[in-house]
């Protein structure tokens, strides 16, 4: 049975992992007969947002600890991810990808993925293993790999930034996905364009089904 590593970035759309995207991804992996293990970096979040008010607070939270809120305490430290045990890699969206797994939210256009994330992307890629990225997470792939084809939906500002770095951006609707066959990447917009959990589910469902055809 195929085995997939999933990278989370905290708990909550504004400062961590987009929870709906995470749960839908886990559900679709299970429905497609794919084993998975979740991982997150053991580090402090860039900041903490009060999700009721959309305002920053003075709280300090840990990305790994927060990620375990989503997975019922099943998420391991990213440093313990053994690439040889997995057939593919999945990045879930949420602003944590842009704030904790990279500094995309704070340092455009000169952003970078954090070293742990950069290393895991390059290692999976060098071993010709498929990588999936949802929502804003394709920016992580664009930070770590050259000349790739991805989608973040239809955001022209981000698309232009990615294209300025030599990548190809493809506009994509919520219920669809984009495949870079050469680099073995699958990306889908999720909540970058989605207005409902039903729409987002359709895109994630199609994406994971396609991944299953590549690793089964």
mmCIF file with all atom_site columns, C-alpha atoms in Angstrom:
data_model
loop_
_atom_site.group_PDB
_atom_site.id
_atom_site.type_symbol
_atom_site.label_atom_id
_atom_site.label_alt_id
_atom_site.label_comp_id
_atom_site.label_asym_id
_atom_site.label_entity_id
_atom_site.label_seq_id
_atom_site.pdbx_PDB_ins_code
_atom_site.Cartn_x
_atom_site.Cartn_y
_atom_site.Cartn_z
_atom_site.occupancy
_atom_site.B_iso_or_equiv
_atom_site.pdbx_formal_charge
_atom_site.auth_seq_id
_atom_site.auth_comp_id
_atom_site.auth_asym_id
_atom_site.auth_atom_id
_atom_site.pdbx_PDB_model_num
ATOM 1   C CA . UNK A 1 1   ? 0.000   0.000  0.000   1.00 0.00 ? 1   UNK A CA 1
ATOM 2   C CA . UNK A 1 2   ? 1.394   3.456  -0.913  1.00 0.00 ? 2   UNK A CA 1
ATOM 3   C CA . UNK A 1 3   ? 2.584   5.705  1.887   1.00 0.00 ? 3   UNK A CA 1
ATOM 4   C CA . UNK A 1 4   ? 2.434   9.512  1.829   1.00 0.00 ? 4   UNK A CA 1
ATOM 5   C CA . UNK A 1 5   ? 4.081   12.130 4.054   1.00 0.00 ? 5   UNK A CA 1
ATOM 6   C CA . UNK A 1 6   ? 1.950   15.209 4.770   1.00 0.00 ? 6   UNK A CA 1
ATOM 7   C CA . UNK A 1 7   ? 3.440   18.485 5.991   1.00 0.00 ? 7   UNK A CA 1
ATOM 8   C CA . UNK A 1 8   ? 1.336   20.681 8.276   1.00 0.00 ? 8   UNK A CA 1
ATOM 9   C CA . UNK A 1 9   ? 2.117   24.181 9.525   1.00 0.00 ? 9   UNK A CA 1
ATOM 10  C CA . UNK A 1 10  ? 0.092   24.699 12.697  1.00 0.00 ? 10  UNK A CA 1
ATOM 11  C CA . UNK A 1 11  ? -3.657  24.848 13.308  1.00 0.00 ? 11  UNK A CA 1
ATOM 12  C CA . UNK A 1 12  ? -5.836  27.578 11.830  1.00 0.00 ? 12  UNK A CA 1
ATOM 13  C CA . UNK A 1 13  ? -6.069  29.248 8.439   1.00 0.00 ? 13  UNK A CA 1
ATOM 14  C CA . UNK A 1 14  ? -4.566  32.613 9.420   1.00 0.00 ? 14  UNK A CA 1
ATOM 15  C CA . UNK A 1 15  ? -1.439  31.393 11.209  1.00 0.00 ? 15  UNK A CA 1
ATOM 16  C CA . UNK A 1 16  ? -1.162  27.669 10.461  1.00 0.00 ? 16  UNK A CA 1
ATOM 17  C CA . UNK A 1 17  ? -2.763  24.846 8.505   1.00 0.00 ? 17  UNK A CA 1
ATOM 18  C CA . UNK A 1 18  ? -6.163  25.326 6.824   1.00 0.00 ? 18  UNK A CA 1
ATOM 19  C CA . UNK A 1 19  ? -8.098  22.756 8.844   1.00 0.00 ? 19  UNK A CA 1
ATOM 20  C CA . UNK A 1 20  ? -10.731 21.880 6.246   1.00 0.00 ? 20  UNK A CA 1
ATOM 21  C CA . UNK A 1 21  ? -8.034  21.247 3.651   1.00 0.00 ? 21  UNK A CA 1
ATOM 22  C CA . UNK A 1 22  ? -6.134  19.025 6.068   1.00 0.00 ? 22  UNK A CA 1
ATOM 23  C CA . UNK A 1 23  ? -9.156  16.927 7.049   1.00 0.00 ? 23  UNK A CA 1
ATOM 24  C CA . UNK A 1 24  ? -10.337 16.558 3.451   1.00 0.00 ? 24  UNK A CA 1
ATOM 25  C CA . UNK A 1 25  ? -6.859  15.476 2.380   1.00 0.00 ? 25  UNK A CA 1
ATOM 26  C CA . UNK A 1 26  ? -6.636  12.838 5.097   1.00 0.00 ? 26  UNK A CA 1
ATOM 27  C CA . UNK A 1 27  ? -10.121 11.600 4.230   1.00 0.00 ? 27  UNK A CA 1
ATOM 28  C CA . UNK A 1 28  ? -9.374  11.282 0.522   1.00 0.00 ? 28  UNK A CA 1
ATOM 29  C CA . UNK A 1 29  ? -6.058  9.529  1.125   1.00 0.00 ? 29  UNK A CA 1
ATOM 30  C CA . UNK A 1 30  ? -7.833  6.988  3.300   1.00 0.00 ? 30  UNK A CA 1
ATOM 31  C CA . UNK A 1 31  ? -10.661 6.579  0.781   1.00 0.00 ? 31  UNK A CA 1
ATOM 32  C CA . UNK A 1 32  ? -8.084  5.886  -1.928  1.00 0.00 ? 32  UNK A CA 1
ATOM 33  C CA . UNK A 1 33  ? -6.290  3.237  0.114   1.00 0.00 ? 33  UNK A CA 1
ATOM 34  C CA . UNK A 1 34  ? -3.195  5.344  0.741   1.00 0.00 ? 34  UNK A CA 1
ATOM 35  C CA . UNK A 1 35  ? -1.409  5.274  4.090   1.00 0.00 ? 35  UNK A CA 1
ATOM 36  C CA . UNK A 1 36  ? -0.123  8.560  5.471   1.00 0.00 ? 36  UNK A CA 1
ATOM 37  C CA . UNK A 1 37  ? 1.884   10.145 8.256   1.00 0.00 ? 37  UNK A CA 1
ATOM 38  C CA . UNK A 1 38  ? 1.740   13.835 9.142   1.00 0.00 ? 38  UNK A CA 1
ATOM 39  C CA . UNK A 1 39  ? 4.757   15.939 10.074  1.00 0.00 ? 39  UNK A CA 1
ATOM 40  C CA . UNK A 1 40  ? 5.409   19.534 11.142  1.00 0.00 ? 40  UNK A CA 1
ATOM 41  C CA . UNK A 1 41  ? 8.500   21.517 12.103  1.00 0.00 ? 41  UNK A CA 1
ATOM 42  C CA . UNK A 1 42  ? 9.171   21.751 15.843  1.00 0.00 ? 42  UNK A CA 1
ATOM 43  C CA . UNK A 1 43  ? 9.434   25.542 15.973  1.00 0.00 ? 43  UNK A CA 1
ATOM 44  C CA . UNK A 1 44  ? 7.568   28.619 17.110  1.00 0.00 ? 44  UNK A CA 1
ATOM 45  C CA . UNK A 1 45  ? 4.909   30.074 14.822  1.00 0.00 ? 45  UNK A CA 1
ATOM 46  C CA . UNK A 1 46  ? 5.708   33.393 13.172  1.00 0.00 ? 46  UNK A CA 1
ATOM 47  C CA . UNK A 1 47  ? 2.824   34.830 15.199  1.00 0.00 ? 47  UNK A CA 1
ATOM 48  C CA . UNK A 1 48  ? -0.583  33.849 16.550  1.00 0.00 ? 48  UNK A CA 1
ATOM 49  C CA . UNK A 1 49  ? -3.888  35.157 15.207  1.00 0.00 ? 49  UNK A CA 1
ATOM 50  C CA . UNK A 1 50  ? -7.147  35.408 17.138  1.00 0.00 ? 50  UNK A CA 1
ATOM 51  C CA . UNK A 1 51  ? -9.382  33.708 14.573  1.00 0.00 ? 51  UNK A CA 1
ATOM 52  C CA . UNK A 1 52  ? -12.536 35.301 16.011  1.00 0.00 ? 52  UNK A CA 1
ATOM 53  C CA . UNK A 1 53  ? -11.207 38.824 15.438  1.00 0.00 ? 53  UNK A CA 1
ATOM 54  C CA . UNK A 1 54  ? -8.525  38.340 12.775  1.00 0.00 ? 54  UNK A CA 1
ATOM 55  C CA . UNK A 1 55  ? -6.031  40.163 14.968  1.00 0.00 ? 55  UNK A CA 1
ATOM 56  C CA . UNK A 1 56  ? -2.549  39.218 16.139  1.00 0.00 ? 56  UNK A CA 1
ATOM 57  C CA . UNK A 1 57  ? -2.188  38.304 19.823  1.00 0.00 ? 57  UNK A CA 1
ATOM 58  C CA . UNK A 1 58  ? 0.743   38.109 22.206  1.00 0.00 ? 58  UNK A CA 1
ATOM 59  C CA . UNK A 1 59  ? 0.481   34.314 22.488  1.00 0.00 ? 59  UNK A CA 1
ATOM 60  C CA . UNK A 1 60  ? 3.416   32.102 21.552  1.00 0.00 ? 60  UNK A CA 1
ATOM 61  C CA . UNK A 1 61  ? 2.573   28.780 19.927  1.00 0.00 ? 61  UNK A CA 1
ATOM 62  C CA . UNK A 1 62  ? 4.575   25.860 18.570  1.00 0.00 ? 62  UNK A CA 1
ATOM 63  C CA . UNK A 1 63  ? 3.912   24.634 15.009  1.00 0.00 ? 63  UNK A CA 1
ATOM 64  C CA . UNK A 1 64  ? 4.302   20.939 15.879  1.00 0.00 ? 64  UNK A CA 1
ATOM 65  C CA . UNK A 1 65  ? 2.138   21.169 18.990  1.00 0.00 ? 65  UNK A CA 1
ATOM 66  C CA . UNK A 1 66  ? -0.585  23.049 17.128  1.00 0.00 ? 66  UNK A CA 1
ATOM 67  C CA . UNK A 1 67  ? -0.526  20.633 14.171  1.00 0.00 ? 67  UNK A CA 1
ATOM 68  C CA . UNK A 1 68  ? -1.260  17.796 16.564  1.00 0.00 ? 68  UNK A CA 1
ATOM 69  C CA . UNK A 1 69  ? -4.600  19.443 17.360  1.00 0.00 ? 69  UNK A CA 1
ATOM 70  C CA . UNK A 1 70  ? -5.752  18.461 13.860  1.00 0.00 ? 70  UNK A CA 1
ATOM 71  C CA . UNK A 1 71  ? -4.440  14.901 13.810  1.00 0.00 ? 71  UNK A CA 1
ATOM 72  C CA . UNK A 1 72  ? -5.367  13.667 17.265  1.00 0.00 ? 72  UNK A CA 1
ATOM 73  C CA . UNK A 1 73  ? -1.729  13.742 18.405  1.00 0.00 ? 73  UNK A CA 1
ATOM 74  C CA . UNK A 1 74  ? -0.426  11.721 15.443  1.00 0.00 ? 74  UNK A CA 1
ATOM 75  C CA . UNK A 1 75  ? 1.898   14.334 13.902  1.00 0.00 ? 75  UNK A CA 1
ATOM 76  C CA . UNK A 1 76  ? 5.649   13.799 14.136  1.00 0.00 ? 76  UNK A CA 1
ATOM 77  C CA . UNK A 1 77  ? 8.549   16.245 13.983  1.00 0.00 ? 77  UNK A CA 1
ATOM 78  C CA . UNK A 1 78  ? 9.600   17.138 10.451  1.00 0.00 ? 78  UNK A CA 1
ATOM 79  C CA . UNK A 1 79  ? 13.219  16.364 11.311  1.00 0.00 ? 79  UNK A CA 1
ATOM 80  C CA . UNK A 1 80  ? 12.195  12.718 11.795  1.00 0.00 ? 80  UNK A CA 1
ATOM 81  C CA . UNK A 1 81  ? 10.745  12.324 8.294   1.00 0.00 ? 81  UNK A CA 1
ATOM 82  C CA . UNK A 1 82  ? 12.556  9.455  6.530   1.00 0.00 ? 82  UNK A CA 1
ATOM 83  C CA . UNK A 1 83  ? 11.989  10.033 2.810   1.00 0.00 ? 83  UNK A CA 1
ATOM 84  C CA . UNK A 1 84  ? 12.852  6.413  1.980   1.00 0.00 ? 84  UNK A CA 1
ATOM 85  C CA . UNK A 1 85  ? 9.658   5.280  3.736   1.00 0.00 ? 85  UNK A CA 1
ATOM 86  C CA . UNK A 1 86  ? 7.300   7.386  1.610   1.00 0.00 ? 86  UNK A CA 1
ATOM 87  C CA . UNK A 1 87  ? 6.118   7.340  -1.981  1.00 0.00 ? 87  UNK A CA 1
ATOM 88  C CA . UNK A 1 88  ? 4.918   10.946 -2.172  1.00 0.00 ? 88  UNK A CA 1
ATOM 89  C CA . UNK A 1 89  ? 4.791   14.249 -0.294  1.00 0.00 ? 89  UNK A CA 1
ATOM 90  C CA . UNK A 1 90  ? 1.771   16.504 0.332   1.00 0.00 ? 90  UNK A CA 1
ATOM 91  C CA . UNK A 1 91  ? 1.726   20.122 1.525   1.00 0.00 ? 91  UNK A CA 1
ATOM 92  C CA . UNK A 1 92  ? -1.589  21.382 2.905   1.00 0.00 ? 92  UNK A CA 1
ATOM 93  C CA . UNK A 1 93  ? -2.462  25.073 2.574   1.00 0.00 ? 93  UNK A CA 1
ATOM 94  C CA . UNK A 1 94  ? -3.233  27.801 5.066   1.00 0.00 ? 94  UNK A CA 1
ATOM 95  C CA . UNK A 1 95  ? -1.187  30.904 5.869   1.00 0.00 ? 95  UNK A CA 1
ATOM 96  C CA . UNK A 1 96  ? 1.161   28.722 7.911   1.00 0.00 ? 96  UNK A CA 1
ATOM 97  C CA . UNK A 1 97  ? 2.742   27.659 4.617   1.00 0.00 ? 97  UNK A CA 1
ATOM 98  C CA . UNK A 1 98  ? 3.491   31.326 3.922   1.00 0.00 ? 98  UNK A CA 1
ATOM 99  C CA . UNK A 1 99  ? 4.405   32.281 7.497   1.00 0.00 ? 99  UNK A CA 1
ATOM 100 C CA . UNK A 1 100 ? 5.911   29.222 9.192   1.00 0.00 ? 100 UNK A CA 1
ATOM 101 C CA . UNK A 1 101 ? 7.155   26.955 6.381   1.00 0.00 ? 101 UNK A CA 1
ATOM 102 C CA . UNK A 1 102 ? 8.500   29.980 4.507   1.00 0.00 ? 102 UNK A CA 1
ATOM 103 C CA . UNK A 1 103 ? 8.662   33.766 4.812   1.00 0.00 ? 103 UNK A CA 1
ATOM 104 C CA . UNK A 1 104 ? 6.481   34.287 1.733   1.00 0.00 ? 104 UNK A CA 1
ATOM 105 C CA . UNK A 1 105 ? 3.993   36.412 3.687   1.00 0.00 ? 105 UNK A CA 1
ATOM 106 C CA . UNK A 1 106 ? 6.701   38.758 4.931   1.00 0.00 ? 106 UNK A CA 1
ATOM 107 C CA . UNK A 1 107 ? 9.447   39.003 2.307   1.00 0.00 ? 107 UNK A CA 1
ATOM 108 C CA . UNK A 1 108 ? 8.157   39.010 -1.226  1.00 0.00 ? 108 UNK A CA 1
ATOM 109 C CA . UNK A 1 109 ? 9.690   38.782 -3.732  1.00 0.00 ? 109 UNK A CA 1
ATOM 110 C CA . UNK A 1 110 ? 12.810  37.502 -1.991  1.00 0.00 ? 110 UNK A CA 1
ATOM 111 C CA . UNK A 1 111 ? 11.119  34.820 0.079   1.00 0.00 ? 111 UNK A CA 1
ATOM 112 C CA . UNK A 1 112 ? 12.559  31.392 0.877   1.00 0.00 ? 112 UNK A CA 1
ATOM 113 C CA . UNK A 1 113 ? 11.295  28.119 2.287   1.00 0.00 ? 113 UNK A CA 1
ATOM 114 C CA . UNK A 1 114 ? 12.737  27.275 5.694   1.00 0.00 ? 114 UNK A CA 1
ATOM 115 C CA . UNK A 1 115 ? 15.753  24.927 5.454   1.00 0.00 ? 115 UNK A CA 1
ATOM 116 C CA . UNK A 1 116 ? 13.865  21.815 6.644   1.00 0.00 ? 116 UNK A CA 1
ATOM 117 C CA . UNK A 1 117 ? 11.148  22.290 4.069   1.00 0.00 ? 117 UNK A CA 1
ATOM 118 C CA . UNK A 1 118 ? 13.599  23.103 1.294   1.00 0.00 ? 118 UNK A CA 1
ATOM 119 C CA . UNK A 1 119 ? 15.547  19.940 2.081   1.00 0.00 ? 119 UNK A CA 1
ATOM 120 C CA . UNK A 1 120 ? 12.532  17.638 2.117   1.00 0.00 ? 120 UNK A CA 1
ATOM 121 C CA . UNK A 1 121 ? 11.214  19.040 -1.183  1.00 0.00 ? 121 UNK A CA 1
ATOM 122 C CA . UNK A 1 122 ? 14.562  18.642 -2.891  1.00 0.00 ? 122 UNK A CA 1
ATOM 123 C CA . UNK A 1 123 ? 15.037  15.132 -1.513  1.00 0.00 ? 123 UNK A CA 1
ATOM 124 C CA . UNK A 1 124 ? 11.619  13.877 -2.663  1.00 0.00 ? 124 UNK A CA 1
ATOM 125 C CA . UNK A 1 125 ? 12.198  15.528 -6.036  1.00 0.00 ? 125 UNK A CA 1
ATOM 126 C CA . UNK A 1 126 ? 15.674  14.049 -6.462  1.00 0.00 ? 126 UNK A CA 1
ATOM 127 C CA . UNK A 1 127 ? 14.239  10.588 -5.800  1.00 0.00 ? 127 UNK A CA 1
ATOM 128 C CA . UNK A 1 128 ? 11.560  11.089 -8.495  1.00 0.00 ? 128 UNK A CA 1
ATOM 129 C CA . UNK A 1 129 ? 8.683   11.005 -6.011  1.00 0.00 ? 129 UNK A CA 1
ATOM 130 C CA . UNK A 1 130 ? 5.456   12.912 -6.577  1.00 0.00 ? 130 UNK A CA 1
ATOM 131 C CA . UNK A 1 131 ? 4.756   16.098 -4.612  1.00 0.00 ? 131 UNK A CA 1
ATOM 132 C CA . UNK A 1 132 ? 1.302   17.624 -4.081  1.00 0.00 ? 132 UNK A CA 1
ATOM 133 C CA . UNK A 1 133 ? 0.681   21.187 -2.889  1.00 0.00 ? 133 UNK A CA 1
ATOM 134 C CA . UNK A 1 134 ? -2.685  22.740 -2.026  1.00 0.00 ? 134 UNK A CA 1
ATOM 135 C CA . UNK A 1 135 ? -3.817  26.356 -1.888  1.00 0.00 ? 135 UNK A CA 1
ATOM 136 C CA . UNK A 1 136 ? -0.856  28.737 -1.281  1.00 0.00 ? 136 UNK A CA 1
ATOM 137 C CA . UNK A 1 137 ? 1.608   25.873 -0.653  1.00 0.00 ? 137 UNK A CA 1
ATOM 138 C CA . UNK A 1 138 ? 2.832   25.743 -4.290  1.00 0.00 ? 138 UNK A CA 1
ATOM 139 C CA . UNK A 1 139 ? 4.955   28.794 -3.438  1.00 0.00 ? 139 UNK A CA 1
ATOM 140 C CA . UNK A 1 140 ? 7.083   26.420 -1.356  1.00 0.00 ? 140 UNK A CA 1
ATOM 141 C CA . UNK A 1 141 ? 7.790   24.305 -4.428  1.00 0.00 ? 141 UNK A CA 1
ATOM 142 C CA . UNK A 1 142 ? 8.620   27.441 -6.392  1.00 0.00 ? 142 UNK A CA 1
ATOM 143 C CA . UNK A 1 143 ? 11.146  28.435 -3.727  1.00 0.00 ? 143 UNK A CA 1
ATOM 144 C CA . UNK A 1 144 ? 12.932  25.080 -3.794  1.00 0.00 ? 144 UNK A CA 1
ATOM 145 C CA . UNK A 1 145 ? 12.773  23.836 -7.388  1.00 0.00 ? 145 UNK A CA 1
ATOM 146 C CA . UNK A 1 146 ? 13.643  25.486 -10.734 1.00 0.00 ? 146 UNK A CA 1
ATOM 147 C CA . UNK A 1 147 ? 11.389  25.880 -13.758 1.00 0.00 ? 147 UNK A CA 1
ATOM 148 C CA . UNK A 1 148 ? 8.213   24.241 -12.481 1.00 0.00 ? 148 UNK A CA 1
ATOM 149 C CA . UNK A 1 149 ? 4.546   24.431 -13.531 1.00 0.00 ? 149 UNK A CA 1
ATOM 150 C CA . UNK A 1 150 ? 2.011   25.075 -10.757 1.00 0.00 ? 150 UNK A CA 1
ATOM 151 C CA . UNK A 1 151 ? -1.259  26.803 -9.941  1.00 0.00 ? 151 UNK A CA 1
ATOM 152 C CA . UNK A 1 152 ? -2.371  28.984 -7.066  1.00 0.00 ? 152 UNK A CA 1
ATOM 153 C CA . UNK A 1 153 ? -5.714  29.573 -8.797  1.00 0.00 ? 153 UNK A CA 1
ATOM 154 C CA . UNK A 1 154 ? -6.069  32.979 -10.474 1.00 0.00 ? 154 UNK A CA 1
ATOM 155 C CA . UNK A 1 155 ? -4.197  35.444 -8.253  1.00 0.00 ? 155 UNK A CA 1
ATOM 156 C CA . UNK A 1 156 ? -2.371  37.570 -10.817 1.00 0.00 ? 156 UNK A CA 1
ATOM 157 C CA . UNK A 1 157 ? 0.048   39.158 -8.351  1.00 0.00 ? 157 UNK A CA 1
ATOM 158 C CA . UNK A 1 158 ? 1.343   35.827 -7.058  1.00 0.00 ? 158 UNK A CA 1
ATOM 159 C CA . UNK A 1 159 ? 1.291   34.334 -10.559 1.00 0.00 ? 159 UNK A CA 1
ATOM 160 C CA . UNK A 1 160 ? 3.462   37.205 -11.824 1.00 0.00 ? 160 UNK A CA 1
ATOM 161 C CA . UNK A 1 161 ? 5.885   36.728 -8.945  1.00 0.00 ? 161 UNK A CA 1
ATOM 162 C CA . UNK A 1 162 ? 6.253   33.029 -9.705  1.00 0.00 ? 162 UNK A CA 1
ATOM 163 C CA . UNK A 1 163 ? 6.697   33.712 -13.419 1.00 0.00 ? 163 UNK A CA 1
ATOM 164 C CA . UNK A 1 164 ? 9.378   36.317 -12.657 1.00 0.00 ? 164 UNK A CA 1
ATOM 165 C CA . UNK A 1 165 ? 11.340  33.493 -11.043 1.00 0.00 ? 165 UNK A CA 1
ATOM 166 C CA . UNK A 1 166 ? 11.169  31.367 -14.194 1.00 0.00 ? 166 UNK A CA 1
ATOM 167 C CA . UNK A 1 167 ? 8.155   29.231 -13.298 1.00 0.00 ? 167 UNK A CA 1
ATOM 168 C CA . UNK A 1 168 ? 4.978   28.642 -15.294 1.00 0.00 ? 168 UNK A CA 1
ATOM 169 C CA . UNK A 1 169 ? 1.684   29.495 -13.630 1.00 0.00 ? 169 UNK A CA 1
ATOM 170 C CA . UNK A 1 170 ? -1.544  27.954 -14.953 1.00 0.00 ? 170 UNK A CA 1
ATOM 171 C CA . UNK A 1 171 ? -4.928  29.370 -13.978 1.00 0.00 ? 171 UNK A CA 1
ATOM 172 C CA . UNK A 1 172 ? -7.106  26.674 -12.464 1.00 0.00 ? 172 UNK A CA 1
ATOM 173 C CA . UNK A 1 173 ? -10.608 26.372 -11.036 1.00 0.00 ? 173 UNK A CA 1
ATOM 174 C CA . UNK A 1 174 ? -11.227 25.087 -7.535  1.00 0.00 ? 174 UNK A CA 1
ATOM 175 C CA . UNK A 1 175 ? -12.479 21.670 -8.656  1.00 0.00 ? 175 UNK A CA 1
ATOM 176 C CA . UNK A 1 176 ? -9.472  20.956 -10.876 1.00 0.00 ? 176 UNK A CA 1
ATOM 177 C CA . UNK A 1 177 ? -5.704  20.560 -10.588 1.00 0.00 ? 177 UNK A CA 1
ATOM 178 C CA . UNK A 1 178 ? -2.520  21.158 -12.587 1.00 0.00 ? 178 UNK A CA 1
ATOM 179 C CA . UNK A 1 179 ? 0.094   18.489 -13.267 1.00 0.00 ? 179 UNK A CA 1
ATOM 180 C CA . UNK A 1 180 ? 3.768   19.133 -13.991 1.00 0.00 ? 180 UNK A CA 1
ATOM 181 C CA . UNK A 1 181 ? 4.696   15.772 -15.492 1.00 0.00 ? 181 UNK A CA 1
ATOM 182 C CA . UNK A 1 182 ? 8.389   16.598 -15.840 1.00 0.00 ? 182 UNK A CA 1
ATOM 183 C CA . UNK A 1 183 ? 8.828   17.508 -12.170 1.00 0.00 ? 183 UNK A CA 1
ATOM 184 C CA . UNK A 1 184 ? 6.102   15.174 -10.852 1.00 0.00 ? 184 UNK A CA 1
ATOM 185 C CA . UNK A 1 185 ? 4.070   17.904 -9.160  1.00 0.00 ? 185 UNK A CA 1
ATOM 186 C CA . UNK A 1 186 ? 0.309   18.198 -8.652  1.00 0.00 ? 186 UNK A CA 1
ATOM 187 C CA . UNK A 1 187 ? -1.190  21.483 -7.435  1.00 0.00 ? 187 UNK A CA 1
ATOM 188 C CA . UNK A 1 188 ? -4.757  22.633 -6.799  1.00 0.00 ? 188 UNK A CA 1
ATOM 189 C CA . UNK A 1 189 ? -6.154  26.030 -5.664  1.00 0.00 ? 189 UNK A CA 1
ATOM 190 C CA . UNK A 1 190 ? -8.400  24.876 -2.784  1.00 0.00 ? 190 UNK A CA 1
ATOM 191 C CA . UNK A 1 191 ? -9.321  27.969 -0.742  1.00 0.00 ? 191 UNK A CA 1
ATOM 192 C CA . UNK A 1 192 ? -7.258  30.287 -2.951  1.00 0.00 ? 192 UNK A CA 1
ATOM 193 C CA . UNK A 1 193 ? -10.370 30.276 -5.150  1.00 0.00 ? 193 UNK A CA 1
ATOM 194 C CA . UNK A 1 194 ? -12.914 28.084 -3.362  1.00 0.00 ? 194 UNK A CA 1
ATOM 195 C CA . UNK A 1 195 ? -15.971 29.657 -1.772  1.00 0.00 ? 195 UNK A CA 1
ATOM 196 C CA . UNK A 1 196 ? -17.306 26.564 -0.019  1.00 0.00 ? 196 UNK A CA 1
ATOM 197 C CA . UNK A 1 197 ? -16.074 23.361 1.561   1.00 0.00 ? 197 UNK A CA 1
ATOM 198 C CA . UNK A 1 198 ? -17.920 21.437 -1.184  1.00 0.00 ? 198 UNK A CA 1
ATOM 199 C CA . UNK A 1 199 ? -15.919 23.177 -3.925  1.00 0.00 ? 199 UNK A CA 1
ATOM 200 C CA . UNK A 1 200 ? -12.653 22.657 -2.099  1.00 0.00 ? 200 UNK A CA 1
ATOM 201 C CA . UNK A 1 201 ? -13.485 19.012 -1.496  1.00 0.00 ? 201 UNK A CA 1
ATOM 202 C CA . UNK A 1 202 ? -14.054 18.449 -5.209  1.00 0.00 ? 202 UNK A CA 1
ATOM 203 C CA . UNK A 1 203 ? -10.593 19.761 -6.048  1.00 0.00 ? 203 UNK A CA 1
ATOM 204 C CA . UNK A 1 204 ? -8.820  17.858 -3.290  1.00 0.00 ? 204 UNK A CA 1
ATOM 205 C CA . UNK A 1 205 ? -10.740 14.697 -4.145  1.00 0.00 ? 205 UNK A CA 1
ATOM 206 C CA . UNK A 1 206 ? -9.685  14.915 -7.799  1.00 0.00 ? 206 UNK A CA 1
ATOM 207 C CA . UNK A 1 207 ? -6.086  15.732 -6.837  1.00 0.00 ? 207 UNK A CA 1
ATOM 208 C CA . UNK A 1 208 ? -5.681  12.812 -4.450  1.00 0.00 ? 208 UNK A CA 1
ATOM 209 C CA . UNK A 1 209 ? -7.362  10.425 -6.888  1.00 0.00 ? 209 UNK A CA 1
ATOM 210 C CA . UNK A 1 210 ? -4.837  11.487 -9.525  1.00 0.00 ? 210 UNK A CA 1
ATOM 211 C CA . UNK A 1 211 ? -1.970  11.071 -7.085  1.00 0.00 ? 211 UNK A CA 1
ATOM 212 C CA . UNK A 1 212 ? -3.235  7.563  -6.394  1.00 0.00 ? 212 UNK A CA 1
ATOM 213 C CA . UNK A 1 213 ? -2.895  6.660  -10.074 1.00 0.00 ? 213 UNK A CA 1
ATOM 214 C CA . UNK A 1 214 ? 0.749   7.706  -9.946  1.00 0.00 ? 214 UNK A CA 1
ATOM 215 C CA . UNK A 1 215 ? 1.846   5.866  -6.806  1.00 0.00 ? 215 UNK A CA 1
ATOM 216 C CA . UNK A 1 216 ? -0.402  2.787  -6.636  1.00 0.00 ? 216 UNK A CA 1
#
